[in-house]
Amino acid sequence: MTEPQTVKDLYKTLKQHMSDNDARYVLRKRAGLDYSDLISKPDTYISEEAIQAIKQDLELLQDGKPLSKIYGEREFWGLSFTVTEHTLDPRPDTETLVEAVLKSVDRDQPLSILDLGTGSGCILISLLSELPHAQGVGVDISESALATAQENAKRNHVAERCSFLLSDWDEKLTESFDIVVSNPPYIASAVIPTLQDSVKKHDPILALDGGEDGLQAYKKIFSCLSRVLKPHGKAYFEIGYDQSETVTRLSRESRFSIVESHADFAGHTRVLEVCPDECSGDK
Ligand code: GLN
């Protein structure tokens, strides 16, 4: 038996360990309390069962496990996604990519979208939720990630407009697309041991490790891009905060021009928007 705790006290304790937002999230998940309950019944006692569950969450959190992986879900682009140990946690930085696509496409067009290395499916599914006439394919080399992406497509009501394909990048793809998006693994192998525990212990290495120079996945993608992207299409890639120059160089070597670079909240170039050289005058 633990000490009885009131809503107010538990909320205060949680805020010592996490952001205000996360503290409210934990109270909602484990004690069924929403924000109005925190205001209207601060002196109510929390059930013993909820306190025990929260205690366990705090232990896992202290061991580096992110809340998303404890509860198996994460919010991205205002939608809720199932996440597992086989999917990279959707990050706010990646919303820059979704925003960049939406900024430059015609929402009334029946666009086709390819997501290379779809993971949880968060990029493709967010785009489909905003583009009612679009349809898409998410490719991944992880069967387990694809099952999660499929579940997320259903969860967010876009399953009829997308399919998921087990493939090593473009290997099994036979069509070409109006839009290609990707948040590939881009961390240099030697940097991985220096990442925070929440990333290096709980995100799949397959989704992080970009090889010795961090560029292996981009090299693969650029080598197949002219095949999977339609001649007037555009591709959008998430890049590491210091990779703008190197990925721009790779892009030029593969005869793709940079249409625009997009910065994340911290001001780093986070997304490169590219098109085939021949089309760079169109934009
Ligand atoms: N942005 C992620 C991180 O810094 C890495 C994701 C990736 O390699 N695509 O942890």
PDB file of C-alpha atoms and ligand atoms in Angstrom:
ATOM      1  CA  MET A   1       0.000   0.000   0.000  1.00  0.00           C
ATOM      2  CA  THR A   2       1.394   3.391  -0.978  1.00  0.00           C
ATOM      3  CA  GLU A   3       0.516   6.711   0.632  1.00  0.00           C
ATOM      4  CA  PRO A   4      -2.867   7.970  -0.589  1.00  0.00           C
ATOM      5  CA  GLN A   5      -2.396  10.871  -2.980  1.00  0.00           C
ATOM      6  CA  THR A   6      -4.672  13.620  -4.181  1.00  0.00           C
ATOM      7  CA  VAL A   7      -4.987  14.670  -7.820  1.00  0.00           C
ATOM      8  CA  LYS A   8      -3.237  17.943  -7.016  1.00  0.00           C
ATOM      9  CA  ASP A   9      -0.256  16.281  -5.280  1.00  0.00           C
ATOM     10  CA  LEU A  10       0.241  13.670  -7.966  1.00  0.00           C
ATOM     11  CA  TYR A  11       0.081  16.299 -10.723  1.00  0.00           C
ATOM     12  CA  LYS A  12       2.727  18.303  -8.852  1.00  0.00           C
ATOM     13  CA  THR A  13       4.992  15.245  -8.448  1.00  0.00           C
ATOM     14  CA  LEU A  14       4.661  14.328 -12.123  1.00  0.00           C
ATOM     15  CA  LYS A  15       5.626  17.842 -13.214  1.00  0.00           C
ATOM     16  CA  GLN A  16       8.941  17.409 -11.409  1.00  0.00           C
ATOM     17  CA  HIS A  17       9.748  14.577 -13.826  1.00  0.00           C
ATOM     18  CA  MET A  18       8.217  15.735 -17.116  1.00  0.00           C
ATOM     19  CA  SER A  19       6.611  18.595 -19.006  1.00  0.00           C
ATOM     20  CA  ASP A  20       3.197  19.901 -17.987  1.00  0.00           C
ATOM     21  CA  ASN A  21       1.727  18.404 -21.144  1.00  0.00           C
ATOM     22  CA  ASP A  22       3.159  14.958 -20.411  1.00  0.00           C
ATOM     23  CA  ALA A  23       1.995  15.107 -16.765  1.00  0.00           C
ATOM     24  CA  ARG A  24      -1.562  15.724 -17.954  1.00  0.00           C
ATOM     25  CA  TYR A  25      -1.183  12.913 -20.491  1.00  0.00           C
ATOM     26  CA  VAL A  26      -0.099  10.425 -17.785  1.00  0.00           C
ATOM     27  CA  LEU A  27      -3.026  11.417 -15.554  1.00  0.00           C
ATOM     28  CA  ARG A  28      -5.409  10.956 -18.443  1.00  0.00           C
ATOM     29  CA  LYS A  29      -3.973   7.552 -19.427  1.00  0.00           C
ATOM     30  CA  ARG A  30      -3.607   6.042 -15.955  1.00  0.00           C
ATOM     31  CA  ALA A  31      -6.253   7.770 -13.845  1.00  0.00           C
ATOM     32  CA  GLY A  32      -8.777   8.776 -16.519  1.00  0.00           C
ATOM     33  CA  LEU A  33      -8.527  12.425 -15.468  1.00  0.00           C
ATOM     34  CA  ASP A  34      -8.740  15.231 -17.995  1.00  0.00           C
ATOM     35  CA  TYR A  35      -7.628  18.814 -17.470  1.00  0.00           C
ATOM     36  CA  SER A  36     -11.020  19.957 -16.210  1.00  0.00           C
ATOM     37  CA  ASP A  37     -10.825  17.282 -13.461  1.00  0.00           C
ATOM     38  CA  LEU A  38      -7.456  18.695 -12.353  1.00  0.00           C
ATOM     39  CA  ILE A  39      -9.115  22.062 -11.874  1.00  0.00           C
ATOM     40  CA  SER A  40     -12.483  20.967 -10.498  1.00  0.00           C
ATOM     41  CA  LYS A  41     -11.450  18.143  -8.150  1.00  0.00           C
ATOM     42  CA  PRO A  42      -7.844  18.698  -7.031  1.00  0.00           C
ATOM     43  CA  ASP A  43      -8.439  17.158  -3.592  1.00  0.00           C
ATOM     44  CA  THR A  44      -9.927  13.854  -4.807  1.00  0.00           C
ATOM     45  CA  TYR A  45      -7.838  10.791  -3.977  1.00  0.00           C
ATOM     46  CA  ILE A  46      -6.282   8.784  -6.818  1.00  0.00           C
ATOM     47  CA  SER A  47      -6.908   5.016  -6.842  1.00  0.00           C
ATOM     48  CA  GLU A  48      -4.166   2.751  -5.525  1.00  0.00           C
ATOM     49  CA  GLU A  49      -4.111   0.939  -8.878  1.00  0.00           C
ATOM     50  CA  ALA A  50      -3.444   4.153 -10.822  1.00  0.00           C
ATOM     51  CA  ILE A  51      -0.707   5.196  -8.401  1.00  0.00           C
ATOM     52  CA  GLN A  52       1.048   1.834  -8.813  1.00  0.00           C
ATOM     53  CA  ALA A  53       0.838   2.055 -12.598  1.00  0.00           C
ATOM     54  CA  ILE A  54       2.227   5.601 -12.589  1.00  0.00           C
ATOM     55  CA  LYS A  55       5.044   4.549 -10.253  1.00  0.00           C
ATOM     56  CA  GLN A  56       6.040   1.908 -12.769  1.00  0.00           C
ATOM     57  CA  ASP A  57       5.858   4.431 -15.624  1.00  0.00           C
ATOM     58  CA  LEU A  58       8.196   6.754 -13.719  1.00  0.00           C
ATOM     59  CA  GLU A  59      10.715   3.947 -13.228  1.00  0.00           C
ATOM     60  CA  LEU A  60      10.705   3.153 -16.940  1.00  0.00           C
ATOM     61  CA  LEU A  61      10.954   6.838 -17.785  1.00  0.00           C
ATOM     62  CA  GLN A  62      13.953   7.210 -15.504  1.00  0.00           C
ATOM     63  CA  ASP A  63      15.544   4.301 -17.349  1.00  0.00           C
ATOM     64  CA  GLY A  64      15.265   6.280 -20.600  1.00  0.00           C
ATOM     65  CA  LYS A  65      12.091   4.731 -22.041  1.00  0.00           C
ATOM     66  CA  PRO A  66      10.018   7.511 -23.628  1.00  0.00           C
ATOM     67  CA  LEU A  67       6.339   7.861 -22.704  1.00  0.00           C
ATOM     68  CA  SER A  68       5.406   7.050 -26.292  1.00  0.00           C
ATOM     69  CA  LYS A  69       7.033   3.623 -26.013  1.00  0.00           C
ATOM     70  CA  ILE A  70       5.498   3.030 -22.569  1.00  0.00           C
ATOM     71  CA  TYR A  71       1.965   3.707 -23.807  1.00  0.00           C
ATOM     72  CA  GLY A  72       2.534   2.564 -27.403  1.00  0.00           C
ATOM     73  CA  GLU A  73       1.265   5.753 -28.982  1.00  0.00           C
ATOM     74  CA  ARG A  74       2.441   9.172 -30.058  1.00  0.00           C
ATOM     75  CA  GLU A  75       0.848  12.283 -31.445  1.00  0.00           C
ATOM     76  CA  PHE A  76       2.041  13.660 -34.780  1.00  0.00           C
ATOM     77  CA  TRP A  77       0.417  16.289 -36.973  1.00  0.00           C
ATOM     78  CA  GLY A  78      -2.518  16.347 -34.543  1.00  0.00           C
ATOM     79  CA  LEU A  79      -3.197  12.634 -35.184  1.00  0.00           C
ATOM     80  CA  SER A  80      -2.583   9.675 -32.913  1.00  0.00           C
ATOM     81  CA  PHE A  81      -0.183   6.919 -34.003  1.00  0.00           C
ATOM     82  CA  THR A  82       0.587   3.483 -32.617  1.00  0.00           C
ATOM     83  CA  VAL A  83       4.338   3.082 -32.078  1.00  0.00           C
ATOM     84  CA  THR A  84       6.380  -0.008 -31.196  1.00  0.00           C
ATOM     85  CA  GLU A  85      10.039  -0.895 -30.701  1.00  0.00           C
ATOM     86  CA  HIS A  86      10.172  -1.435 -34.490  1.00  0.00           C
ATOM     87  CA  THR A  87       9.124   2.116 -35.426  1.00  0.00           C
ATOM     88  CA  LEU A  88      11.003   5.385 -35.058  1.00  0.00           C
ATOM     89  CA  ASP A  89       9.076   7.703 -32.767  1.00  0.00           C
ATOM     90  CA  PRO A  90       7.472  10.435 -34.854  1.00  0.00           C
ATOM     91  CA  ARG A  91       9.222  13.721 -33.999  1.00  0.00           C
ATOM     92  CA  PRO A  92       8.001  17.308 -34.236  1.00  0.00           C
ATOM     93  CA  ASP A  93      10.923  18.073 -36.638  1.00  0.00           C
ATOM     94  CA  THR A  94       9.360  15.723 -39.163  1.00  0.00           C
ATOM     95  CA  GLU A  95       6.222  17.861 -39.241  1.00  0.00           C
ATOM     96  CA  THR A  96       8.425  20.282 -41.224  1.00  0.00           C
ATOM     97  CA  LEU A  97       8.367  17.737 -44.049  1.00  0.00           C
ATOM     98  CA  VAL A  98       4.573  17.371 -43.997  1.00  0.00           C
ATOM     99  CA  GLU A  99       4.237  21.154 -43.975  1.00  0.00           C
ATOM    100  CA  ALA A 100       6.661  21.546 -46.902  1.00  0.00           C
ATOM    101  CA  VAL A 101       4.673  19.127 -49.067  1.00  0.00           C
ATOM    102  CA  LEU A 102       1.330  20.714 -48.210  1.00  0.00           C
ATOM    103  CA  LYS A 103       2.700  24.170 -48.966  1.00  0.00           C
ATOM    104  CA  SER A 104       3.612  23.265 -52.516  1.00  0.00           C
ATOM    105  CA  VAL A 105       0.929  20.887 -53.803  1.00  0.00           C
ATOM    106  CA  ASP A 106      -2.490  21.425 -55.291  1.00  0.00           C
ATOM    107  CA  ARG A 107      -4.876  19.834 -52.775  1.00  0.00           C
ATOM    108  CA  ASP A 108      -7.522  19.173 -55.427  1.00  0.00           C
ATOM    109  CA  GLN A 109      -5.257  16.980 -57.555  1.00  0.00           C
ATOM    110  CA  PRO A 110      -5.335  13.164 -57.385  1.00  0.00           C
ATOM    111  CA  LEU A 111      -1.682  12.927 -56.362  1.00  0.00           C
ATOM    112  CA  SER A 112       0.260   9.717 -55.855  1.00  0.00           C
ATOM    113  CA  ILE A 113       2.701   9.667 -52.943  1.00  0.00           C
ATOM    114  CA  LEU A 114       5.542   7.282 -52.153  1.00  0.00           C
ATOM    115  CA  ASP A 115       7.009   7.154 -48.625  1.00  0.00           C
ATOM    116  CA  LEU A 116      10.383   5.403 -48.610  1.00  0.00           C
ATOM    117  CA  GLY A 117      11.098   3.885 -45.167  1.00  0.00           C
ATOM    118  CA  THR A 118       7.618   4.619 -43.865  1.00  0.00           C
ATOM    119  CA  GLY A 119       8.085   3.235 -40.311  1.00  0.00           C
ATOM    120  CA  SER A 120       4.934   4.081 -38.326  1.00  0.00           C
ATOM    121  CA  GLY A 121       3.517   5.588 -41.535  1.00  0.00           C
ATOM    122  CA  CYS A 122       3.227   8.987 -39.875  1.00  0.00           C
ATOM    123  CA  ILE A 123       4.354  11.085 -42.885  1.00  0.00           C
ATOM    124  CA  LEU A 124       2.239   9.327 -45.509  1.00  0.00           C
ATOM    125  CA  ILE A 125      -0.833   9.077 -43.282  1.00  0.00           C
ATOM    126  CA  SER A 126      -0.649  12.735 -42.222  1.00  0.00           C
ATOM    127  CA  LEU A 127      -0.392  13.782 -45.880  1.00  0.00           C
ATOM    128  CA  LEU A 128      -3.342  11.596 -46.886  1.00  0.00           C
ATOM    129  CA  SER A 129      -5.397  13.003 -44.024  1.00  0.00           C
ATOM    130  CA  GLU A 130      -4.865  16.489 -45.508  1.00  0.00           C
ATOM    131  CA  LEU A 131      -5.106  15.603 -49.205  1.00  0.00           C
ATOM    132  CA  PRO A 132      -8.495  13.974 -49.797  1.00  0.00           C
ATOM    133  CA  HIS A 133      -7.821  13.031 -53.444  1.00  0.00           C
ATOM    134  CA  ALA A 134      -4.335  11.634 -52.900  1.00  0.00           C
ATOM    135  CA  GLN A 135      -3.332   8.013 -52.506  1.00  0.00           C
ATOM    136  CA  GLY A 136      -0.023   6.493 -51.539  1.00  0.00           C
ATOM    137  CA  VAL A 137       2.351   3.625 -50.944  1.00  0.00           C
ATOM    138  CA  GLY A 138       4.542   3.195 -47.876  1.00  0.00           C
ATOM    139  CA  VAL A 139       7.630   1.049 -48.279  1.00  0.00           C
ATOM    140  CA  ASP A 140       9.716  -0.444 -45.502  1.00  0.00           C
ATOM    141  CA  ILE A 141      12.175  -3.267 -44.983  1.00  0.00           C
ATOM    142  CA  SER A 142      10.625  -4.074 -41.600  1.00  0.00           C
ATOM    143  CA  GLU A 143       7.547  -6.278 -41.748  1.00  0.00           C
ATOM    144  CA  SER A 144       6.659  -5.346 -38.202  1.00  0.00           C
ATOM    145  CA  ALA A 145       6.839  -1.597 -38.960  1.00  0.00           C
ATOM    146  CA  LEU A 146       4.554  -2.153 -41.960  1.00  0.00           C
ATOM    147  CA  ALA A 147       1.962  -3.902 -39.786  1.00  0.00           C
ATOM    148  CA  THR A 148       2.007  -0.871 -37.475  1.00  0.00           C
ATOM    149  CA  ALA A 149       1.751   1.540 -40.409  1.00  0.00           C
ATOM    150  CA  GLN A 150      -1.251  -0.398 -41.705  1.00  0.00           C
ATOM    151  CA  GLU A 151      -2.890  -0.203 -38.281  1.00  0.00           C
ATOM    152  CA  ASN A 152      -2.192   3.544 -38.173  1.00  0.00           C
ATOM    153  CA  ALA A 153      -3.757   4.040 -41.593  1.00  0.00           C
ATOM    154  CA  LYS A 154      -6.948   2.403 -40.271  1.00  0.00           C
ATOM    155  CA  ARG A 155      -6.774   4.318 -37.012  1.00  0.00           C
ATOM    156  CA  ASN A 156      -6.640   7.579 -38.965  1.00  0.00           C
ATOM    157  CA  HIS A 157      -9.241   6.639 -41.596  1.00  0.00           C
ATOM    158  CA  VAL A 158      -7.037   6.662 -44.708  1.00  0.00           C
ATOM    159  CA  ALA A 159      -6.553   2.892 -45.151  1.00  0.00           C
ATOM    160  CA  GLU A 160      -8.595   2.770 -48.388  1.00  0.00           C
ATOM    161  CA  ARG A 161      -6.180   5.230 -50.008  1.00  0.00           C
ATOM    162  CA  CYS A 162      -2.871   3.595 -49.142  1.00  0.00           C
ATOM    163  CA  SER A 163      -1.004   0.337 -49.313  1.00  0.00           C
ATOM    164  CA  PHE A 164       2.188  -0.877 -47.709  1.00  0.00           C
ATOM    165  CA  LEU A 165       4.938  -2.835 -49.375  1.00  0.00           C
ATOM    166  CA  LEU A 166       7.773  -4.895 -47.939  1.00  0.00           C
ATOM    167  CA  SER A 167      10.765  -3.800 -49.975  1.00  0.00           C
ATOM    168  CA  ASP A 168      14.409  -2.820 -49.655  1.00  0.00           C
ATOM    169  CA  TRP A 169      13.914   0.787 -50.814  1.00  0.00           C
ATOM    170  CA  ASP A 170      12.714   0.677 -54.472  1.00  0.00           C
ATOM    171  CA  GLU A 171      13.463  -3.016 -55.045  1.00  0.00           C
ATOM    172  CA  LYS A 172       9.824  -4.174 -55.330  1.00  0.00           C
ATOM    173  CA  LEU A 173       8.389  -0.965 -56.772  1.00  0.00           C
ATOM    174  CA  THR A 174       7.106  -0.957 -60.309  1.00  0.00           C
ATOM    175  CA  GLU A 175       5.294   2.424 -60.536  1.00  0.00           C
ATOM    176  CA  SER A 176       6.387   6.042 -60.343  1.00  0.00           C
ATOM    177  CA  PHE A 177       4.839   8.772 -58.189  1.00  0.00           C
ATOM    178  CA  ASP A 178       4.032  12.502 -58.209  1.00  0.00           C
ATOM    179  CA  ILE A 179       5.577  12.940 -54.778  1.00  0.00           C
ATOM    180  CA  VAL A 180       8.298  11.015 -52.988  1.00  0.00           C
ATOM    181  CA  VAL A 181       8.903  11.595 -49.275  1.00  0.00           C
ATOM    182  CA  SER A 182      11.417  10.051 -46.920  1.00  0.00           C
ATOM    183  CA  ASN A 183      12.845  10.368 -43.444  1.00  0.00           C
ATOM    184  CA  PRO A 184      15.601   7.789 -43.921  1.00  0.00           C
ATOM    185  CA  PRO A 185      18.188   6.697 -41.337  1.00  0.00           C
ATOM    186  CA  TYR A 186      20.805   9.468 -41.418  1.00  0.00           C
ATOM    187  CA  ILE A 187      22.891   9.289 -38.256  1.00  0.00           C
ATOM    188  CA  ALA A 188      26.543   8.319 -38.781  1.00  0.00           C
ATOM    189  CA  SER A 189      27.200   4.928 -37.134  1.00  0.00           C
ATOM    190  CA  ALA A 190      29.889   6.345 -34.837  1.00  0.00           C
ATOM    191  CA  VAL A 191      27.441   8.947 -33.464  1.00  0.00           C
ATOM    192  CA  ILE A 192      24.787   6.414 -32.418  1.00  0.00           C
ATOM    193  CA  PRO A 193      26.452   5.503 -29.068  1.00  0.00           C
ATOM    194  CA  THR A 194      26.419   9.206 -28.118  1.00  0.00           C
ATOM    195  CA  LEU A 195      22.637   9.634 -28.563  1.00  0.00           C
ATOM    196  CA  GLN A 196      20.249   9.939 -25.620  1.00  0.00           C
ATOM    197  CA  ASP A 197      19.068   6.639 -24.092  1.00  0.00           C
ATOM    198  CA  SER A 198      15.492   7.334 -25.201  1.00  0.00           C
ATOM    199  CA  VAL A 199      16.730   7.237 -28.807  1.00  0.00           C
ATOM    200  CA  LYS A 200      19.589   4.734 -28.834  1.00  0.00           C
ATOM    201  CA  LYS A 201      17.841   2.203 -26.570  1.00  0.00           C
ATOM    202  CA  HIS A 202      14.262   2.608 -27.750  1.00  0.00           C
ATOM    203  CA  ASP A 203      14.248   3.659 -31.418  1.00  0.00           C
ATOM    204  CA  PRO A 204      15.078   0.905 -33.932  1.00  0.00           C
ATOM    205  CA  ILE A 205      18.691   1.065 -35.083  1.00  0.00           C
ATOM    206  CA  LEU A 206      17.480   0.310 -38.611  1.00  0.00           C
ATOM    207  CA  ALA A 207      15.668   3.651 -38.652  1.00  0.00           C
ATOM    208  CA  LEU A 208      18.650   5.628 -37.308  1.00  0.00           C
ATOM    209  CA  ASP A 209      21.895   4.240 -38.693  1.00  0.00           C
ATOM    210  CA  GLY A 210      22.936   5.901 -41.943  1.00  0.00           C
ATOM    211  CA  GLY A 211      26.259   4.038 -42.171  1.00  0.00           C
ATOM    212  CA  GLU A 212      29.780   5.359 -41.756  1.00  0.00           C
ATOM    213  CA  ASP A 213      29.055   8.795 -43.243  1.00  0.00           C
ATOM    214  CA  GLY A 214      25.324   8.890 -42.392  1.00  0.00           C
ATOM    215  CA  LEU A 215      24.580   9.174 -46.113  1.00  0.00           C
ATOM    216  CA  GLN A 216      24.112   5.561 -47.198  1.00  0.00           C
ATOM    217  CA  ALA A 217      20.313   5.733 -47.353  1.00  0.00           C
ATOM    218  CA  TYR A 218      20.325   9.003 -49.346  1.00  0.00           C
ATOM    219  CA  LYS A 219      22.786   7.454 -51.797  1.00  0.00           C
ATOM    220  CA  LYS A 220      20.422   4.511 -52.302  1.00  0.00           C
ATOM    221  CA  ILE A 221      17.424   6.830 -52.660  1.00  0.00           C
ATOM    222  CA  PHE A 222      19.084   9.173 -55.168  1.00  0.00           C
ATOM    223  CA  SER A 223      20.226   6.195 -57.213  1.00  0.00           C
ATOM    224  CA  CYS A 224      16.572   5.138 -57.750  1.00  0.00           C
ATOM    225  CA  LEU A 225      14.820   8.507 -57.599  1.00  0.00           C
ATOM    226  CA  SER A 226      14.596   9.148 -61.340  1.00  0.00           C
ATOM    227  CA  ARG A 227      12.825   5.794 -61.664  1.00  0.00           C
ATOM    228  CA  VAL A 228      10.280   6.179 -58.840  1.00  0.00           C
ATOM    229  CA  LEU A 229       9.566   9.899 -59.293  1.00  0.00           C
ATOM    230  CA  LYS A 230       7.506  11.079 -62.251  1.00  0.00           C
ATOM    231  CA  PRO A 231       9.326  13.555 -64.541  1.00  0.00           C
ATOM    232  CA  HIS A 232       7.372  16.536 -63.155  1.00  0.00           C
ATOM    233  CA  GLY A 233       7.270  15.238 -59.596  1.00  0.00           C
ATOM    234  CA  LYS A 234       8.982  16.471 -56.465  1.00  0.00           C
ATOM    235  CA  ALA A 235      10.755  14.713 -53.627  1.00  0.00           C
ATOM    236  CA  TYR A 236      11.101  15.844 -50.007  1.00  0.00           C
ATOM    237  CA  PHE A 237      13.766  14.489 -47.688  1.00  0.00           C
ATOM    238  CA  GLU A 238      14.346  14.968 -44.008  1.00  0.00           C
ATOM    239  CA  ILE A 239      18.040  15.507 -43.292  1.00  0.00           C
ATOM    240  CA  GLY A 240      20.239  15.792 -40.190  1.00  0.00           C
ATOM    241  CA  TYR A 241      20.804  19.324 -38.863  1.00  0.00           C
ATOM    242  CA  ASP A 242      24.288  19.490 -40.453  1.00  0.00           C
ATOM    243  CA  GLN A 243      23.663  17.567 -43.702  1.00  0.00           C
ATOM    244  CA  SER A 244      22.309  20.319 -45.942  1.00  0.00           C
ATOM    245  CA  GLU A 245      25.531  20.747 -47.925  1.00  0.00           C
ATOM    246  CA  THR A 246      26.335  17.051 -48.338  1.00  0.00           C
ATOM    247  CA  VAL A 247      22.822  16.010 -49.337  1.00  0.00           C
ATOM    248  CA  THR A 248      22.584  18.986 -51.721  1.00  0.00           C
ATOM    249  CA  ARG A 249      25.806  17.753 -53.332  1.00  0.00           C
ATOM    250  CA  LEU A 250      24.446  14.207 -53.623  1.00  0.00           C
ATOM    251  CA  SER A 251      21.280  15.584 -55.152  1.00  0.00           C
ATOM    252  CA  ARG A 252      23.175  17.603 -57.786  1.00  0.00           C
ATOM    253  CA  GLU A 253      25.374  14.622 -58.641  1.00  0.00           C
ATOM    254  CA  SER A 254      22.184  12.667 -59.350  1.00  0.00           C
ATOM    255  CA  ARG A 255      20.807  15.479 -61.544  1.00  0.00           C
ATOM    256  CA  PHE A 256      18.238  16.793 -59.098  1.00  0.00           C
ATOM    257  CA  SER A 257      17.925  20.482 -58.245  1.00  0.00           C
ATOM    258  CA  ILE A 258      16.989  21.953 -54.889  1.00  0.00           C
ATOM    259  CA  VAL A 259      13.633  23.703 -55.206  1.00  0.00           C
ATOM    260  CA  GLU A 260      13.613  24.914 -51.618  1.00  0.00           C
ATOM    261  CA  SER A 261      15.104  24.101 -48.231  1.00  0.00           C
ATOM    262  CA  HIS A 262      12.843  24.162 -45.184  1.00  0.00           C
ATOM    263  CA  ALA A 263      13.952  24.946 -41.639  1.00  0.00           C
ATOM    264  CA  ASP A 264      12.714  23.230 -38.467  1.00  0.00           C
ATOM    265  CA  PHE A 265      11.637  25.023 -35.254  1.00  0.00           C
ATOM    266  CA  ALA A 266      15.276  25.373 -34.191  1.00  0.00           C
ATOM    267  CA  GLY A 267      16.173  27.067 -37.486  1.00  0.00           C
ATOM    268  CA  HIS A 268      18.188  24.147 -38.932  1.00  0.00           C
ATOM    269  CA  THR A 269      17.636  23.167 -42.542  1.00  0.00           C
ATOM    270  CA  ARG A 270      15.608  20.003 -41.949  1.00  0.00           C
ATOM    271  CA  VAL A 271      13.957  19.264 -45.272  1.00  0.00           C
ATOM    272  CA  LEU A 272      15.230  19.467 -48.848  1.00  0.00           C
ATOM    273  CA  GLU A 273      12.660  19.729 -51.624  1.00  0.00           C
ATOM    274  CA  VAL A 274      14.075  18.542 -54.941  1.00  0.00           C
ATOM    275  CA  CYS A 275      12.981  18.016 -58.533  1.00  0.00           C
ATOM    276  CA  PRO A 276      14.674  16.628 -61.657  1.00  0.00           C
ATOM    277  CA  ASP A 277      17.121  19.146 -63.205  1.00  0.00           C
ATOM    278  CA  GLU A 278      14.976  19.377 -66.336  1.00  0.00           C
ATOM    279  CA  CYS A 279      12.041  20.669 -64.254  1.00  0.00           C
ATOM    280  CA  SER A 280      13.846  23.186 -62.109  1.00  0.00           C
ATOM    281  CA  GLY A 281      12.739  25.988 -64.450  1.00  0.00           C
ATOM    282  CA  ASP A 282       9.043  25.048 -63.921  1.00  0.00           C
ATOM    283  CA  LYS A 283       8.943  26.004 -60.274  1.00  0.00           C
TER     284      LYS A 283
HETATM  285  N1  GLN B   1      15.854  12.831 -36.150  1.00  0.00           N
HETATM  286  C1  GLN B   1      16.224  11.603 -35.525  1.00  0.00           C
HETATM  287  C2  GLN B   1      17.162  11.855 -34.361  1.00  0.00           C
HETATM  288  O1  GLN B   1      17.891  12.805 -34.394  1.00  0.00           O
HETATM  289  C3  GLN B   1      16.895  10.671 -36.489  1.00  0.00           C
HETATM  290  C4  GLN B   1      15.968  10.140 -37.481  1.00  0.00           C
HETATM  291  C5  GLN B   1      16.643   9.567 -38.655  1.00  0.00           C
HETATM  292  O2  GLN B   1      17.775   9.083 -38.678  1.00  0.00           O
HETATM  293  N2  GLN B   1      15.909   9.635 -39.685  1.00  0.00           N
HETATM  294  O3  GLN B   1      17.149  11.114 -33.421  1.00  0.00           O
END
